[in-house]
CSV table of C-alpha atoms in Angstrom, one decimal:
chain,number,residue,atom,x,y,z
A,1,MET,CA,89.8,85.9,141.6
A,2,PHE,CA,90.2,85.3,137.8
A,3,ARG,CA,86.4,85.1,137.4
A,4,ARG,CA,86.0,88.5,138.8
A,5,ILE,CA,88.7,89.9,136.5
A,6,GLY,CA,87.0,88.2,133.5
A,7,ALA,CA,83.6,89.5,134.5
A,8,ALA,CA,85.0,93.0,134.9
A,9,LEU,CA,86.7,92.8,131.5
A,10,ARG,CA,83.4,91.6,130.0
A,11,ARG,CA,81.5,94.5,131.6
A,12,PHE,CA,84.1,97.0,130.3
A,13,MET,CA,84.0,95.6,126.7
A,14,TYR,CA,80.2,95.5,126.6
A,15,GLY,CA,79.0,97.9,123.9
A,16,ARG,CA,82.5,98.2,122.4
A,17,TYR,CA,83.6,96.9,119.0
A,18,GLY,CA,86.4,94.4,119.9
A,19,SER,CA,88.7,92.9,117.4
A,20,ASP,CA,88.2,91.9,113.7
A,21,GLN,CA,90.3,91.2,110.5
A,22,LEU,CA,91.4,94.8,110.0
A,23,ASN,CA,92.6,95.0,113.6
A,24,MET,CA,94.6,91.8,113.2
A,25,ALA,CA,96.1,93.2,110.0
A,26,ILE,CA,97.0,96.4,111.7
A,27,LEU,CA,98.6,94.5,114.6
A,28,VAL,CA,100.6,92.3,112.2
A,29,ALA,CA,101.8,95.4,110.3
A,30,ALA,CA,102.9,96.9,113.6
A,31,VAL,CA,104.8,93.8,114.6
A,32,LEU,CA,106.5,93.6,111.1
A,33,VAL,CA,107.5,97.3,111.3
A,34,SER,CA,108.8,96.8,114.8
A,35,LEU,CA,110.9,93.8,113.8
A,36,THR,CA,112.2,95.7,110.8
A,37,ASN,CA,113.2,98.5,113.0
A,38,SER,CA,115.0,96.1,115.4
A,39,VAL,CA,116.9,94.3,112.6
A,40,LEU,CA,117.9,97.6,111.0
A,41,THR,CA,119.1,98.9,114.4
A,42,VAL,CA,121.3,95.8,114.8
A,43,PHE,CA,122.8,96.1,111.4
A,44,LEU,CA,123.1,99.9,111.1
A,45,ARG,CA,123.9,100.9,114.7
A,46,GLU,CA,126.9,103.0,113.6
A,47,SER,CA,124.8,105.0,111.0
A,48,THR,CA,123.9,108.4,112.3
A,49,VAL,CA,121.3,108.9,109.6
A,50,TYR,CA,119.4,105.7,110.6
A,51,SER,CA,119.6,106.3,114.4
A,52,GLY,CA,118.8,110.0,114.1
A,53,ILE,CA,116.0,110.0,111.4
A,54,VAL,CA,114.8,106.5,110.3
A,55,ALA,CA,114.6,104.7,113.7
A,56,PRO,CA,112.4,107.4,115.3
A,57,ILE,CA,110.1,107.5,112.3
A,58,LEU,CA,109.7,103.7,112.3
A,59,SER,CA,109.0,103.9,116.1
A,60,VAL,CA,106.3,106.6,115.6
A,61,ILE,CA,104.7,104.4,112.9
A,62,VAL,CA,104.6,101.4,115.2
A,63,TYR,CA,103.1,103.4,118.1
A,64,GLY,CA,100.6,105.0,115.7
A,65,LEU,CA,99.5,101.6,114.4
A,66,LEU,CA,99.1,100.3,117.9
A,67,ILE,CA,97.1,103.3,119.1
A,68,TYR,CA,94.8,103.1,116.1
A,69,SER,CA,94.3,99.4,116.7
A,70,PHE,CA,93.3,100.1,120.4
A,71,PHE,CA,91.1,103.0,119.3
A,72,ARG,CA,89.2,100.6,116.9
A,73,MET,CA,89.0,97.9,119.5
A,74,PHE,CA,87.6,100.1,122.3
A,75,SER,CA,85.4,102.2,120.0
A,76,ARG,CA,81.6,102.4,120.7
A,77,ASN,CA,80.8,103.4,117.2
A,78,ILE,CA,80.2,99.9,116.0
A,79,TYR,CA,78.6,100.9,112.6
A,80,LYS,CA,81.7,102.8,111.5
A,81,ARG,CA,84.1,100.0,112.6
A,82,GLN,CA,82.0,97.4,110.7
A,83,ARG,CA,82.0,99.5,107.6
A,84,GLU,CA,85.8,99.9,107.8
A,85,ASN,CA,86.3,96.2,108.2
A,86,ARG,CA,83.9,95.4,105.3
A,87,ARG,CA,85.9,97.7,103.0
A,88,PHE,CA,89.1,96.1,104.1
A,89,THR,CA,87.9,92.6,103.6
A,90,GLN,CA,86.5,93.5,100.2
A,91,LEU,CA,89.9,94.9,99.2
A,92,TRP,CA,91.7,91.9,100.6
A,93,MET,CA,89.6,89.5,98.7
A,94,ARG,CA,90.2,91.4,95.5
A,95,LEU,CA,93.9,91.3,96.1
A,96,LYS,CA,93.7,87.5,96.7
A,97,ASP,CA,91.5,86.8,93.6
A,98,ARG,CA,93.9,85.9,90.8
A,99,ASN,CA,91.3,84.5,88.5
A,100,ASN,CA,89.1,87.6,88.1
A,101,ARG,CA,89.3,91.3,87.3
A,102,TYR,CA,87.0,93.9,88.7
A,103,PHE,CA,85.7,96.9,86.7
A,104,ARG,CA,83.2,99.7,87.5
A,105,CYS,CA,80.3,100.3,85.2
A,106,PRO,CA,80.7,103.8,83.7
A,107,ASN,CA,77.0,104.4,84.0
A,108,CYS,CA,75.9,103.2,87.4
A,109,LYS,CA,79.2,102.6,89.2
A,110,GLN,CA,78.3,98.9,89.9
A,111,THR,CA,81.3,96.7,90.4
A,112,VAL,CA,81.5,93.9,87.7
A,113,ARG,CA,83.7,90.8,88.0
A,114,VAL,CA,85.0,89.2,84.8
A,115,PRO,CA,87.5,86.4,84.2
A,116,ARG,CA,91.1,87.2,83.6
A,117,GLY,CA,93.0,86.5,80.4
A,118,ARG,CA,90.2,86.8,78.0
A,119,GLY,CA,91.6,89.7,76.0
A,120,LYS,CA,89.4,92.6,75.0
A,121,ILE,CA,85.8,91.8,75.9
A,122,CYS,CA,82.5,93.5,75.9
A,123,ILE,CA,81.1,93.6,79.5
A,124,ARG,CA,77.4,94.0,80.1
A,125,CYS,CA,76.5,95.5,83.5
A,126,PRO,CA,74.0,93.3,85.3
A,127,LYS,CA,72.4,96.2,87.1
A,128,CYS,CA,71.7,98.8,84.3
A,129,GLY,CA,72.5,96.8,81.1
A,130,GLU,CA,75.2,99.2,79.9
A,131,LYS,CA,77.8,97.6,77.6
A,132,PHE,CA,81.4,98.7,77.7
A,133,MET,CA,84.7,97.3,76.4
A,134,ARG,CA,87.6,96.5,78.7
A,135,LYS,CA,90.8,94.4,78.4
A,136,SER,CA,90.8,91.6,80.9
């Protein structure tokens, strides 16, 4: 019985995108907003402003995040979902990178990585050779 359900689920998901890092981040954000809403509901249950305005807004945000996550998971446009995930992972890696700064070349828009804490430095673009000054 469970094999048939698993096979049916595999057939349904064939050609669909599935889950990735961005989907996991969206689901974690939905859980955190939901927990925040629950905690605030317990502590501010007498507040008419919270129960009338803030709680419904947080609930809509949670449902919106969940719907967007399921939309991405069941999407057949794999190229767009991969592009979204690639942009997210690049942004995430930049946020985690505490040793380097990232600048864009004013000429060709190439992203250039330089070490942090070096003061004002002259950066040479590896793509076009343009030199520009920035503070790292």
